mmCIF file of C-alpha atoms and ligand atoms in Angstrom:
data_model
loop_
_atom_site.group_PDB
_atom_site.id
_atom_site.type_symbol
_atom_site.label_atom_id
_atom_site.label_comp_id
_atom_site.label_asym_id
_atom_site.label_seq_id
_atom_site.Cartn_x
_atom_site.Cartn_y
_atom_site.Cartn_z
ATOM 1 C CA MET A 1 0.955 16.761 10.528
ATOM 2 C CA VAL A 2 2.477 16.091 7.136
ATOM 3 C CA ARG A 3 5.580 13.946 7.532
ATOM 4 C CA GLU A 4 8.549 13.714 5.239
ATOM 5 C CA ILE A 5 8.343 10.845 2.759
ATOM 6 C CA VAL A 6 11.367 8.565 2.742
ATOM 7 C CA ILE A 7 12.866 8.189 -0.723
ATOM 8 C CA TYR A 8 14.306 5.149 -2.516
ATOM 9 C CA GLY A 9 17.683 4.122 -1.114
ATOM 10 C CA ALA A 10 16.714 4.606 2.540
ATOM 11 C CA PRO A 11 17.320 1.344 4.468
ATOM 12 C CA VAL A 12 13.941 1.576 6.263
ATOM 13 C CA LEU A 13 12.206 0.826 2.933
ATOM 14 C CA ARG A 14 13.880 -2.606 2.981
ATOM 15 C CA GLU A 15 12.996 -3.506 6.553
ATOM 16 C CA LYS A 16 10.522 -6.168 7.542
ATOM 17 C CA CYS A 17 8.157 -4.151 9.712
ATOM 18 C CA VAL A 18 7.108 -5.232 13.193
ATOM 19 C CA LYS A 19 3.485 -5.879 14.120
ATOM 20 C CA VAL A 20 1.472 -3.127 15.769
ATOM 21 C CA GLU A 21 -0.672 -5.488 17.913
ATOM 22 C CA GLN A 22 -1.741 -2.779 20.400
ATOM 23 C CA VAL A 23 -3.132 0.579 19.242
ATOM 24 C CA SER A 24 -1.362 3.270 21.259
ATOM 25 C CA ARG A 25 -1.807 7.026 21.095
ATOM 26 C CA GLU A 26 1.443 7.108 19.105
ATOM 27 C CA ILE A 27 0.017 4.713 16.498
ATOM 28 C CA GLU A 28 -3.172 6.785 16.228
ATOM 29 C CA GLU A 29 -1.106 9.909 15.639
ATOM 30 C CA LEU A 30 1.106 8.153 13.125
ATOM 31 C CA ALA A 31 -1.990 6.927 11.234
ATOM 32 C CA ALA A 32 -3.536 10.418 11.164
ATOM 33 C CA ASP A 33 -0.249 11.898 9.955
ATOM 34 C CA MET A 34 0.058 9.230 7.282
ATOM 35 C CA VAL A 35 -3.420 10.011 5.907
ATOM 36 C CA GLU A 36 -2.538 13.706 5.835
ATOM 37 C CA THR A 37 0.824 12.976 4.188
ATOM 38 C CA MET A 38 -0.810 10.737 1.562
ATOM 39 C CA TYR A 39 -3.362 13.432 0.637
ATOM 40 C CA ASP A 40 -0.661 16.108 0.601
ATOM 41 C CA ALA A 41 1.402 14.022 -1.834
ATOM 42 C CA GLN A 42 -1.715 13.106 -3.865
ATOM 43 C CA GLY A 43 -1.035 9.403 -3.488
ATOM 44 C CA VAL A 44 -3.577 6.583 -3.136
ATOM 45 C CA GLY A 45 -1.648 4.750 -0.437
ATOM 46 C CA LEU A 46 1.167 5.088 2.066
ATOM 47 C CA ALA A 47 2.911 2.605 4.353
ATOM 48 C CA ALA A 48 4.557 3.466 7.679
ATOM 49 C CA PRO A 49 8.129 2.724 6.508
ATOM 50 C CA GLN A 50 7.620 5.445 3.883
ATOM 51 C CA VAL A 51 7.593 7.946 6.733
ATOM 52 C CA GLY A 52 10.467 6.189 8.486
ATOM 53 C CA GLU A 53 8.499 3.954 10.897
ATOM 54 C CA ALA A 54 9.063 0.219 10.487
ATOM 55 C CA VAL A 55 5.660 -0.899 11.781
ATOM 56 C CA GLN A 56 2.904 -2.823 9.964
ATOM 57 C CA LEU A 57 0.576 0.131 9.446
ATOM 58 C CA ALA A 58 -0.698 1.479 6.118
ATOM 59 C CA VAL A 59 -3.316 3.839 4.722
ATOM 60 C CA VAL A 60 -5.174 3.710 1.409
ATOM 61 C CA ASP A 61 -7.638 6.079 -0.222
ATOM 62 C CA ILE A 62 -8.562 5.428 -3.840
ATOM 63 C CA GLY A 63 -11.601 7.725 -3.754
ATOM 64 C CA ALA A 64 -15.213 6.593 -3.820
ATOM 65 C CA ASP A 65 -15.805 6.361 -7.531
ATOM 66 C CA ARG A 66 -13.798 3.645 -9.255
ATOM 67 C CA ASP A 67 -15.156 1.674 -12.198
ATOM 68 C CA ASP A 68 -12.376 -0.888 -11.951
ATOM 69 C CA VAL A 69 -13.476 -1.932 -8.462
ATOM 70 C CA THR A 70 -16.325 -4.369 -9.159
ATOM 71 C CA PHE A 71 -16.806 -5.622 -5.602
ATOM 72 C CA VAL A 72 -15.908 -4.716 -2.040
ATOM 73 C CA ARG A 73 -17.019 -7.010 0.760
ATOM 74 C CA VAL A 74 -16.363 -6.639 4.467
ATOM 75 C CA ASP A 75 -17.006 -9.794 6.472
ATOM 76 C CA GLY A 76 -19.034 -11.096 3.537
ATOM 77 C CA GLU A 77 -21.278 -8.021 3.174
ATOM 78 C CA ASP A 78 -21.159 -5.665 0.187
ATOM 79 C CA VAL A 79 -20.004 -2.187 1.156
ATOM 80 C CA GLY A 80 -19.553 1.049 -0.793
ATOM 81 C CA LEU A 81 -16.067 2.465 -1.201
ATOM 82 C CA SER A 82 -17.175 5.699 0.471
ATOM 83 C CA GLU A 83 -17.854 3.760 3.701
ATOM 84 C CA LEU A 84 -14.329 2.367 3.683
ATOM 85 C CA MET A 85 -12.138 5.296 2.603
ATOM 86 C CA PRO A 86 -9.707 6.279 3.956
ATOM 87 C CA LEU A 87 -8.805 2.733 4.894
ATOM 88 C CA ILE A 88 -6.332 2.610 7.781
ATOM 89 C CA PHE A 89 -5.136 -0.870 8.641
ATOM 90 C CA PHE A 90 -2.419 -2.757 10.465
ATOM 91 C CA ASP A 91 -0.998 -6.269 10.812
ATOM 92 C CA PRO A 92 -2.466 -7.390 7.457
ATOM 93 C CA GLU A 93 -2.601 -10.882 6.025
ATOM 94 C CA VAL A 94 -3.360 -10.994 2.323
ATOM 95 C CA GLU A 95 -4.197 -13.872 0.042
ATOM 96 C CA GLY A 96 -4.307 -13.230 -3.695
ATOM 97 C CA GLY A 97 -6.710 -14.955 -6.088
ATOM 98 C CA SER A 98 -5.410 -17.045 -8.983
ATOM 99 C CA GLU A 99 -6.324 -14.589 -11.751
ATOM 100 C CA ARG A 100 -3.564 -12.063 -12.366
ATOM 101 C CA GLU A 101 -3.592 -8.743 -14.177
ATOM 102 C CA SER A 102 -1.143 -6.016 -15.133
ATOM 103 C CA MET A 103 -1.634 -2.462 -13.945
ATOM 104 C CA GLU A 104 0.649 0.537 -13.962
ATOM 105 C CA GLU A 105 2.024 1.449 -10.543
ATOM 106 C CA GLY A 106 4.022 4.254 -9.072
ATOM 107 C CA CYS A 107 5.272 4.890 -5.541
ATOM 108 C CA LEU A 108 5.610 8.062 -3.483
ATOM 109 C CA SER A 109 9.058 6.804 -2.412
ATOM 110 C CA ILE A 110 10.194 6.391 -6.024
ATOM 111 C CA PRO A 111 9.127 9.634 -7.669
ATOM 112 C CA GLU A 112 8.678 9.776 -11.436
ATOM 113 C CA LEU A 113 9.007 6.052 -12.064
ATOM 114 C CA ARG A 114 5.906 4.202 -13.237
ATOM 115 C CA ALA A 115 5.782 0.656 -14.554
ATOM 116 C CA SER A 116 3.343 -2.128 -15.213
ATOM 117 C CA VAL A 117 3.203 -4.762 -12.461
ATOM 118 C CA ARG A 118 1.485 -8.158 -12.602
ATOM 119 C CA ARG A 119 -0.412 -9.116 -9.460
ATOM 120 C CA PRO A 120 -3.503 -11.051 -8.407
ATOM 121 C CA ALA A 121 -6.612 -9.163 -9.604
ATOM 122 C CA ALA A 122 -8.585 -9.842 -6.430
ATOM 123 C CA ILE A 123 -7.598 -10.403 -2.816
ATOM 124 C CA LYS A 124 -8.928 -11.632 0.484
ATOM 125 C CA ALA A 125 -7.341 -9.731 3.332
ATOM 126 C CA SER A 126 -7.499 -9.852 7.117
ATOM 127 C CA LEU A 127 -6.937 -6.351 8.409
ATOM 128 C CA SER A 128 -6.918 -4.840 11.884
ATOM 129 C CA LEU A 129 -8.553 -1.418 12.209
ATOM 130 C CA LEU A 130 -7.918 1.311 14.772
ATOM 131 C CA ASP A 131 -11.347 0.731 16.365
ATOM 132 C CA GLY A 132 -10.246 -2.752 17.388
ATOM 133 C CA ARG A 133 -12.047 -4.720 14.685
ATOM 134 C CA ARG A 134 -10.334 -7.410 12.639
ATOM 135 C CA ILE A 135 -12.133 -7.462 9.276
ATOM 136 C CA GLN A 136 -12.071 -9.785 6.292
ATOM 137 C CA LEU A 137 -11.944 -7.618 3.189
ATOM 138 C CA GLU A 138 -12.490 -8.971 -0.312
ATOM 139 C CA CYS A 139 -12.039 -6.674 -3.297
ATOM 140 C CA ASP A 140 -10.566 -6.205 -6.757
ATOM 141 C CA GLY A 141 -9.430 -3.359 -9.006
ATOM 142 C CA LEU A 142 -7.341 -0.481 -7.708
ATOM 143 C CA LEU A 143 -8.278 -1.205 -4.083
ATOM 144 C CA SER A 144 -6.831 -4.706 -4.322
ATOM 145 C CA ARG A 145 -3.816 -3.271 -6.125
ATOM 146 C CA ALA A 146 -3.164 -0.506 -3.572
ATOM 147 C CA ILE A 147 -3.473 -2.869 -0.595
ATOM 148 C CA GLN A 148 -1.042 -5.348 -2.166
ATOM 149 C CA HIS A 149 1.420 -2.539 -2.917
ATOM 150 C CA GLU A 150 1.249 -1.233 0.669
ATOM 151 C CA VAL A 151 1.489 -4.683 2.237
ATOM 152 C CA ASP A 152 4.617 -5.264 0.148
ATOM 153 C CA HIS A 153 6.119 -2.143 1.746
ATOM 154 C CA LEU A 154 5.518 -3.675 5.184
ATOM 155 C CA ASN A 155 7.679 -6.593 4.076
ATOM 156 C CA GLY A 156 10.444 -4.431 2.616
ATOM 157 C CA ILE A 157 9.323 -5.105 -0.966
ATOM 158 C CA LEU A 158 9.052 -2.345 -3.588
ATOM 159 C CA PHE A 159 7.006 -2.529 -6.784
ATOM 160 C CA ILE A 160 10.196 -2.468 -8.863
ATOM 161 C CA ASP A 161 11.054 -5.876 -7.353
ATOM 162 C CA ARG A 162 7.978 -7.307 -9.084
ATOM 163 C CA LEU A 163 8.687 -6.157 -12.647
ATOM 164 C CA SER A 164 9.474 -8.470 -15.551
ATOM 165 C CA SER A 165 13.222 -8.795 -16.143
ATOM 166 C CA ALA A 166 13.177 -6.447 -19.157
ATOM 167 C CA ALA A 167 11.188 -3.830 -17.256
ATOM 168 C CA LYS A 168 13.513 -4.286 -14.266
ATOM 169 C CA LEU A 169 16.509 -3.405 -16.433
ATOM 170 C CA ARG A 170 14.753 -0.290 -17.689
ATOM 171 C CA ALA A 171 13.762 0.673 -14.148
ATOM 172 C CA ARG A 172 17.297 0.143 -12.889
ATOM 173 C CA ARG A 173 18.651 2.508 -15.550
ATOM 174 C CA GLU A 174 16.033 5.093 -14.611
ATOM 175 C CA LEU A 175 16.788 4.767 -10.915
ATOM 176 C CA LYS A 176 20.489 5.130 -11.576
ATOM 177 C CA ARG A 177 19.808 8.289 -13.544
ATOM 178 C CA MET A 178 17.626 9.696 -10.751
ATOM 179 C CA PHE A 179 19.459 8.554 -7.640
ATOM 180 C CA GLY A 180 22.990 7.852 -8.920
HETATM 181 ZN ZN1 LIG B 201 4.862 2.567 -2.601
#
């Protein structure tokens, strides 16, 4: 079922989400709905607070063919993107590498606004999956970017919080124009 996407200004987008810990039927349904909602909105990622649920669950699908992703490793083994997408994960812990890069980001909860955000280029992440596994994922490119963006959501952080001060001013003006 496609759920309604919560838009900028909703308090739930600023909440620190609680851990999932135990996969219930409700969590499985929420995850399935989130994947459907993400595809429906043509996004590459969606976090549970974006559909009004303040739990540490997120989904990502960047497609299987991305030149900017130069490596994807699960528990130290190389894997193809097609094996991993859609990636549904909960209770993540993410560590960014020291090299940083700028990439343009948008957010389904902040329609029409896009801006360049500086983040670690590569990450190491511990992610829990619905099948009970806890995996160590290492990757770069858009996959690294999307995971960092979604994990921020689980901590009540939006990409506009991570802009340079000049870009933040521009974004604030835009947001004011759009949301009053
Ligand atoms: Zn977002």
